[in-house]
PDB file of C-alpha atoms and ligand atoms in Angstrom:
ATOM      1  CA  UNK A   1      -0.092   0.041   0.128  1.00 62.00           C
ATOM      2  CA  UNK A   2       1.156   3.406  -1.069  1.00 84.00           C
ATOM      3  CA  UNK A   3       1.584   6.193   1.630  1.00 95.00           C
ATOM      4  CA  UNK A   4      -1.504   8.307   1.678  1.00 98.00           C
ATOM      5  CA  UNK A   5      -2.394  11.623   3.006  1.00 98.00           C
ATOM      6  CA  UNK A   6      -5.891  12.247   4.656  1.00 98.00           C
ATOM      7  CA  UNK A   7      -7.777  15.398   5.753  1.00 99.00           C
ATOM      8  CA  UNK A   8      -8.714  15.388   9.403  1.00 99.00           C
ATOM      9  CA  UNK A   9     -10.929  18.342  11.031  1.00 99.00           C
ATOM     10  CA  UNK A  10     -11.109  18.515  14.777  1.00 99.00           C
ATOM     11  CA  UNK A  11     -14.621  19.954  14.788  1.00 98.00           C
ATOM     12  CA  UNK A  12     -15.672  23.141  16.879  1.00 98.00           C
ATOM     13  CA  UNK A  13     -17.012  20.652  19.741  1.00 98.00           C
ATOM     14  CA  UNK A  14     -13.613  19.008  20.123  1.00 98.00           C
ATOM     15  CA  UNK A  15     -11.842  22.317  20.168  1.00 98.00           C
ATOM     16  CA  UNK A  16     -14.219  23.976  22.505  1.00 98.00           C
ATOM     17  CA  UNK A  17     -14.157  20.884  24.852  1.00 98.00           C
ATOM     18  CA  UNK A  18     -10.442  21.092  25.098  1.00 98.00           C
ATOM     19  CA  UNK A  19      -9.850  17.760  23.225  1.00 98.00           C
ATOM     20  CA  UNK A  20      -7.254  18.976  20.614  1.00 99.00           C
ATOM     21  CA  UNK A  21      -4.365  17.276  22.318  1.00 98.00           C
ATOM     22  CA  UNK A  22      -6.530  14.062  23.099  1.00 98.00           C
ATOM     23  CA  UNK A  23      -7.264  13.688  19.696  1.00 98.00           C
ATOM     24  CA  UNK A  24      -3.930  14.470  18.014  1.00 98.00           C
ATOM     25  CA  UNK A  25      -2.097  12.074  20.292  1.00 98.00           C
ATOM     26  CA  UNK A  26      -4.282   9.201  19.159  1.00 98.00           C
ATOM     27  CA  UNK A  27      -3.124   9.685  15.753  1.00 98.00           C
ATOM     28  CA  UNK A  28       0.492  10.157  16.724  1.00 98.00           C
ATOM     29  CA  UNK A  29       0.658   7.359  19.084  1.00 98.00           C
ATOM     30  CA  UNK A  30      -0.942   4.953  16.194  1.00 98.00           C
ATOM     31  CA  UNK A  31       2.457   5.837  14.126  1.00 98.00           C
ATOM     32  CA  UNK A  32       0.621   8.170  11.784  1.00 98.00           C
ATOM     33  CA  UNK A  33       2.571  11.327  10.722  1.00 98.00           C
ATOM     34  CA  UNK A  34       1.095  14.887  10.888  1.00 98.00           C
ATOM     35  CA  UNK A  35       2.347  16.690   7.956  1.00 98.00           C
ATOM     36  CA  UNK A  36       0.238  19.753   8.111  1.00 98.00           C
ATOM     37  CA  UNK A  37      -1.850  21.562  10.908  1.00 98.00           C
ATOM     38  CA  UNK A  38      -3.639  24.750  11.612  1.00 98.00           C
ATOM     39  CA  UNK A  39      -6.299  26.314  13.757  1.00 98.00           C
ATOM     40  CA  UNK A  40      -8.971  28.130  11.598  1.00 98.00           C
ATOM     41  CA  UNK A  41     -12.575  29.287  11.522  1.00 98.00           C
ATOM     42  CA  UNK A  42     -13.859  27.794   8.220  1.00 98.00           C
ATOM     43  CA  UNK A  43     -15.832  30.042   5.841  1.00 98.00           C
ATOM     44  CA  UNK A  44     -19.231  28.807   4.959  1.00 98.00           C
ATOM     45  CA  UNK A  45     -18.206  28.368   1.272  1.00 98.00           C
ATOM     46  CA  UNK A  46     -15.309  26.285   2.365  1.00 98.00           C
ATOM     47  CA  UNK A  47     -17.764  23.951   4.508  1.00 98.00           C
ATOM     48  CA  UNK A  48     -20.123  23.780   1.801  1.00 98.00           C
ATOM     49  CA  UNK A  49     -17.399  22.621  -0.752  1.00 98.00           C
ATOM     50  CA  UNK A  50     -16.290  19.882   1.866  1.00 98.00           C
ATOM     51  CA  UNK A  51     -19.780  18.700   2.670  1.00 98.00           C
ATOM     52  CA  UNK A  52     -21.164  19.065  -1.048  1.00 97.00           C
ATOM     53  CA  UNK A  53     -22.165  15.517  -1.232  1.00 97.00           C
ATOM     54  CA  UNK A  54     -24.517  16.076   1.777  1.00 98.00           C
ATOM     55  CA  UNK A  55     -26.453  18.990   0.062  1.00 97.00           C
ATOM     56  CA  UNK A  56     -30.060  18.318   0.399  1.00 97.00           C
ATOM     57  CA  UNK A  57     -29.853  15.958   3.381  1.00 98.00           C
ATOM     58  CA  UNK A  58     -31.973  16.824   6.279  1.00 98.00           C
ATOM     59  CA  UNK A  59     -29.041  17.515   8.783  1.00 98.00           C
ATOM     60  CA  UNK A  60     -27.029  19.561   6.140  1.00 98.00           C
ATOM     61  CA  UNK A  61     -28.093  23.094   7.222  1.00 98.00           C
ATOM     62  CA  UNK A  62     -27.480  22.117  10.875  1.00 98.00           C
ATOM     63  CA  UNK A  63     -23.979  20.681   9.845  1.00 98.00           C
ATOM     64  CA  UNK A  64     -22.914  23.745   7.902  1.00 98.00           C
ATOM     65  CA  UNK A  65     -24.057  26.068  10.863  1.00 98.00           C
ATOM     66  CA  UNK A  66     -22.201  23.894  13.494  1.00 98.00           C
ATOM     67  CA  UNK A  67     -18.900  23.573  11.319  1.00 98.00           C
ATOM     68  CA  UNK A  68     -18.754  27.410  10.850  1.00 98.00           C
ATOM     69  CA  UNK A  69     -19.590  28.125  14.602  1.00 98.00           C
ATOM     70  CA  UNK A  70     -16.008  28.163  16.066  1.00 98.00           C
ATOM     71  CA  UNK A  71     -12.500  27.371  15.088  1.00 98.00           C
ATOM     72  CA  UNK A  72     -11.538  23.895  13.888  1.00 99.00           C
ATOM     73  CA  UNK A  73      -8.179  22.122  13.740  1.00 99.00           C
ATOM     74  CA  UNK A  74      -7.201  20.920  10.312  1.00 99.00           C
ATOM     75  CA  UNK A  75      -4.584  18.235   9.978  1.00 99.00           C
ATOM     76  CA  UNK A  76      -2.855  16.512   7.212  1.00 99.00           C
ATOM     77  CA  UNK A  77      -2.193  13.096   8.320  1.00 98.00           C
ATOM     78  CA  UNK A  78       0.154  10.644   6.411  1.00 98.00           C
ATOM     79  CA  UNK A  79       1.176   7.043   6.473  1.00 97.00           C
ATOM     80  CA  UNK A  80       0.553   3.775   4.988  1.00 95.00           C
ATOM     81  CA  UNK A  81      -3.244   3.136   4.910  1.00 97.00           C
ATOM     82  CA  UNK A  82      -3.747   6.440   6.436  1.00 98.00           C
ATOM     83  CA  UNK A  83      -7.214   7.015   5.159  1.00 98.00           C
ATOM     84  CA  UNK A  84      -8.527   3.767   6.450  1.00 98.00           C
ATOM     85  CA  UNK A  85      -6.582   3.826   9.746  1.00 98.00           C
ATOM     86  CA  UNK A  86      -7.499   7.368  10.765  1.00 98.00           C
ATOM     87  CA  UNK A  87     -11.391   6.449   9.979  1.00 98.00           C
ATOM     88  CA  UNK A  88     -10.857   3.434  12.301  1.00 98.00           C
ATOM     89  CA  UNK A  89      -9.507   5.462  14.977  1.00 98.00           C
ATOM     90  CA  UNK A  90     -12.438   7.944  14.580  1.00 98.00           C
ATOM     91  CA  UNK A  91     -15.168   5.294  15.001  1.00 98.00           C
ATOM     92  CA  UNK A  92     -18.523   4.999  13.370  1.00 98.00           C
ATOM     93  CA  UNK A  93     -20.525   8.037  12.622  1.00 98.00           C
ATOM     94  CA  UNK A  94     -23.365   6.753  14.475  1.00 95.00           C
ATOM     95  CA  UNK A  95     -22.877   7.399  18.478  1.00 93.00           C
ATOM     96  CA  UNK A  96     -24.697   4.016  19.123  1.00 96.00           C
ATOM     97  CA  UNK A  97     -22.429   2.166  16.988  1.00 98.00           C
ATOM     98  CA  UNK A  98     -19.074   3.899  17.469  1.00 98.00           C
ATOM     99  CA  UNK A  99     -16.928   1.249  19.625  1.00 98.00           C
ATOM    100  CA  UNK A 100     -15.060   2.086  23.033  1.00 98.00           C
ATOM    101  CA  UNK A 101     -11.393   2.713  22.050  1.00 98.00           C
ATOM    102  CA  UNK A 102     -12.235   5.090  19.177  1.00 98.00           C
ATOM    103  CA  UNK A 103     -12.398   8.838  19.397  1.00 98.00           C
ATOM    104  CA  UNK A 104     -16.090   8.951  18.779  1.00 98.00           C
ATOM    105  CA  UNK A 105     -16.860   5.889  20.954  1.00 98.00           C
ATOM    106  CA  UNK A 106     -14.896   7.282  23.878  1.00 98.00           C
ATOM    107  CA  UNK A 107     -15.607  10.843  23.613  1.00 98.00           C
ATOM    108  CA  UNK A 108     -18.935  11.646  21.980  1.00 97.00           C
ATOM    109  CA  UNK A 109     -22.728  10.816  22.207  1.00 97.00           C
ATOM    110  CA  UNK A 110     -24.220  13.090  19.294  1.00 95.00           C
ATOM    111  CA  UNK A 111     -24.158  12.551  15.676  1.00 97.00           C
ATOM    112  CA  UNK A 112     -23.619  16.190  14.724  1.00 96.00           C
ATOM    113  CA  UNK A 113     -21.106  17.034  17.549  1.00 97.00           C
ATOM    114  CA  UNK A 114     -18.809  14.027  16.875  1.00 98.00           C
ATOM    115  CA  UNK A 115     -15.364  15.612  17.401  1.00 98.00           C
ATOM    116  CA  UNK A 116     -13.747  14.571  14.040  1.00 98.00           C
ATOM    117  CA  UNK A 117     -14.172  14.598  10.330  1.00 98.00           C
ATOM    118  CA  UNK A 118     -11.958  12.453   8.174  1.00 98.00           C
ATOM    119  CA  UNK A 119     -11.724  11.699   4.265  1.00 98.00           C
ATOM    120  CA  UNK A 120     -13.375   8.392   3.362  1.00 98.00           C
ATOM    121  CA  UNK A 121     -11.457   7.552   0.235  1.00 98.00           C
ATOM    122  CA  UNK A 122      -8.396   8.489  -1.754  1.00 98.00           C
ATOM    123  CA  UNK A 123     -10.478  10.434  -4.255  1.00 98.00           C
ATOM    124  CA  UNK A 124     -12.215  12.443  -1.248  1.00 98.00           C
ATOM    125  CA  UNK A 125      -8.928  12.843   0.402  1.00 98.00           C
ATOM    126  CA  UNK A 126      -7.367  14.658  -2.397  1.00 98.00           C
ATOM    127  CA  UNK A 127     -10.193  16.721  -3.116  1.00 98.00           C
ATOM    128  CA  UNK A 128     -10.673  18.003   0.567  1.00 98.00           C
ATOM    129  CA  UNK A 129      -6.993  18.423   1.044  1.00 98.00           C
ATOM    130  CA  UNK A 130      -6.916  20.745  -1.881  1.00 98.00           C
ATOM    131  CA  UNK A 131      -9.885  22.782  -0.377  1.00 98.00           C
ATOM    132  CA  UNK A 132      -8.095  23.114   2.998  1.00 98.00           C
ATOM    133  CA  UNK A 133      -4.464  23.079   2.368  1.00 98.00           C
ATOM    134  CA  UNK A 134      -1.974  24.602  -0.046  1.00 97.00           C
ATOM    135  CA  UNK A 135       0.826  22.605  -1.106  1.00 95.00           C
ATOM    136  CA  UNK A 136       3.374  24.616   0.805  1.00 97.00           C
ATOM    137  CA  UNK A 137       1.613  23.657   4.025  1.00 98.00           C
ATOM    138  CA  UNK A 138       2.257  19.920   3.815  1.00 98.00           C
ATOM    139  CA  UNK A 139       5.533  19.404   5.030  1.00 98.00           C
ATOM    140  CA  UNK A 140       8.151  16.533   4.438  1.00 97.00           C
ATOM    141  CA  UNK A 141      10.225  15.040   7.542  1.00 97.00           C
ATOM    142  CA  UNK A 142      10.979  11.909   8.913  1.00 96.00           C
ATOM    143  CA  UNK A 143       9.665  10.569  12.182  1.00 96.00           C
ATOM    144  CA  UNK A 144      12.567   8.872  14.222  1.00 96.00           C
ATOM    145  CA  UNK A 145      10.598   5.712  14.859  1.00 95.00           C
ATOM    146  CA  UNK A 146       9.776   5.138  11.037  1.00 94.00           C
ATOM    147  CA  UNK A 147      12.564   2.365  11.069  1.00 93.00           C
ATOM    148  CA  UNK A 148      10.666   0.508  13.632  1.00 94.00           C
ATOM    149  CA  UNK A 149       7.105   1.284  12.479  1.00 94.00           C
ATOM    150  CA  UNK A 150       7.967   0.239   8.915  1.00 90.00           C
ATOM    151  CA  UNK A 151      10.689  -2.513   9.161  1.00 90.00           C
ATOM    152  CA  UNK A 152      12.019  -3.769   5.795  1.00 84.00           C
ATOM    153  CA  UNK A 153      12.665  -7.191   7.313  1.00 70.00           C
ATOM    154  CA  UNK A 154       9.760  -8.767   9.215  1.00 61.00           C
TER     155      UNK A 154
HETATM  156  P1  LIG B   1     -18.526  10.753   8.591  1.00 90.01           P
HETATM  157  O1  LIG B   1     -18.299  12.053   9.250  1.00 90.01           O
HETATM  158  O2  LIG B   1     -18.490   9.608   9.533  1.00 90.01           O
HETATM  159  O3  LIG B   1     -17.777  10.511   7.306  1.00 90.01           O
HETATM  160  P2  LIG B   1     -20.779  11.479   7.131  1.00 90.01           P
HETATM  161  O4  LIG B   1     -21.898  10.265   6.661  1.00 90.01           O
HETATM  162  O5  LIG B   1     -19.936  11.731   5.876  1.00 90.01           O
HETATM  163  O6  LIG B   1     -20.048  10.890   8.149  1.00 90.01           O
HETATM  164  O7  LIG B   1     -21.657  12.668   7.405  1.00 90.01           O
HETATM  165  C1  LIG B   1     -20.867  13.891   7.644  1.00 90.01           C
HETATM  166  C2  LIG B   1     -21.306  14.365   8.908  1.00 90.01           C
HETATM  167  O8  LIG B   1     -22.522  14.731   8.951  1.00 90.01           O
HETATM  168  C3  LIG B   1     -21.008  13.562  10.244  1.00 90.01           C
HETATM  169  O9  LIG B   1     -19.659  13.447  10.641  1.00 90.01           O
HETATM  170  C4  LIG B   1     -22.114  14.156  11.191  1.00 90.01           C
HETATM  171  O10 LIG B   1     -21.443  15.218  11.928  1.00 90.01           O
HETATM  172  C5  LIG B   1     -23.157  14.710  10.085  1.00 90.01           C
HETATM  173  N1  LIG B   1     -24.363  13.681   9.938  1.00 90.01           N
HETATM  174  C6  LIG B   1     -24.265  12.578   9.333  1.00 90.01           C
HETATM  175  N2  LIG B   1     -25.449  11.802   9.514  1.00 90.01           N
HETATM  176  C7  LIG B   1     -26.211  12.492  10.296  1.00 90.01           C
HETATM  177  C8  LIG B   1     -27.528  12.308  10.653  1.00 90.01           C
HETATM  178  O11 LIG B   1     -28.297  11.294  10.292  1.00 90.01           O
HETATM  179  N3  LIG B   1     -27.793  13.325  11.573  1.00 90.01           N
HETATM  180  C9  LIG B   1     -27.148  14.314  11.950  1.00 90.01           C
HETATM  181  N4  LIG B   1     -25.916  14.790  11.453  1.00 90.01           N
HETATM  182  C10 LIG B   1     -25.448  13.738  10.752  1.00 90.01           C
HETATM  183 MG1  LIG B   2     -17.987  11.697   5.554  1.00 90.01          MG
END
């Protein structure tokens, strides 16, 4: 599997509940690499572009309102299988299905205020990253533990 990049947003509820560090630590400890990060209050048109696929759904207006209501933390997360791994760490969208051990399962009870967003495929990752991050905001560096995380001899 190729190295992938995915977009994560720590939503306004995560920022306002003081969970930024808690959430980021889970991706870091997993062995994923943070290659971009910023605190930003998203403009309405940005959120509409990100959630264009949900336009017309019953929860769309509430979702747009919520996502623009306070700052978010935007992250570019890199690693092998990063898209799937981040979705797994985040847990199910439905708060009655998100498992303990996941971010949503451990920390949220509400489908709108569910702490995190993450891209769900390579195509949406590319599209969403281009909306939120410029190329100069995605950095290249080595983690010191990469040789252990990704051994060439197993
Ligand atoms: P995801 O964030 O797990 O990828 P999506 O289905 O893409 O879930 O929905 C985007 C966001 O819209 C969810 O994270 C959640 O905040 C909100 N949402 C999704 N389904 C519902 C719903 O049935 N009621 C209210 N909000 C919803
Ligand atoms: Mg989604």
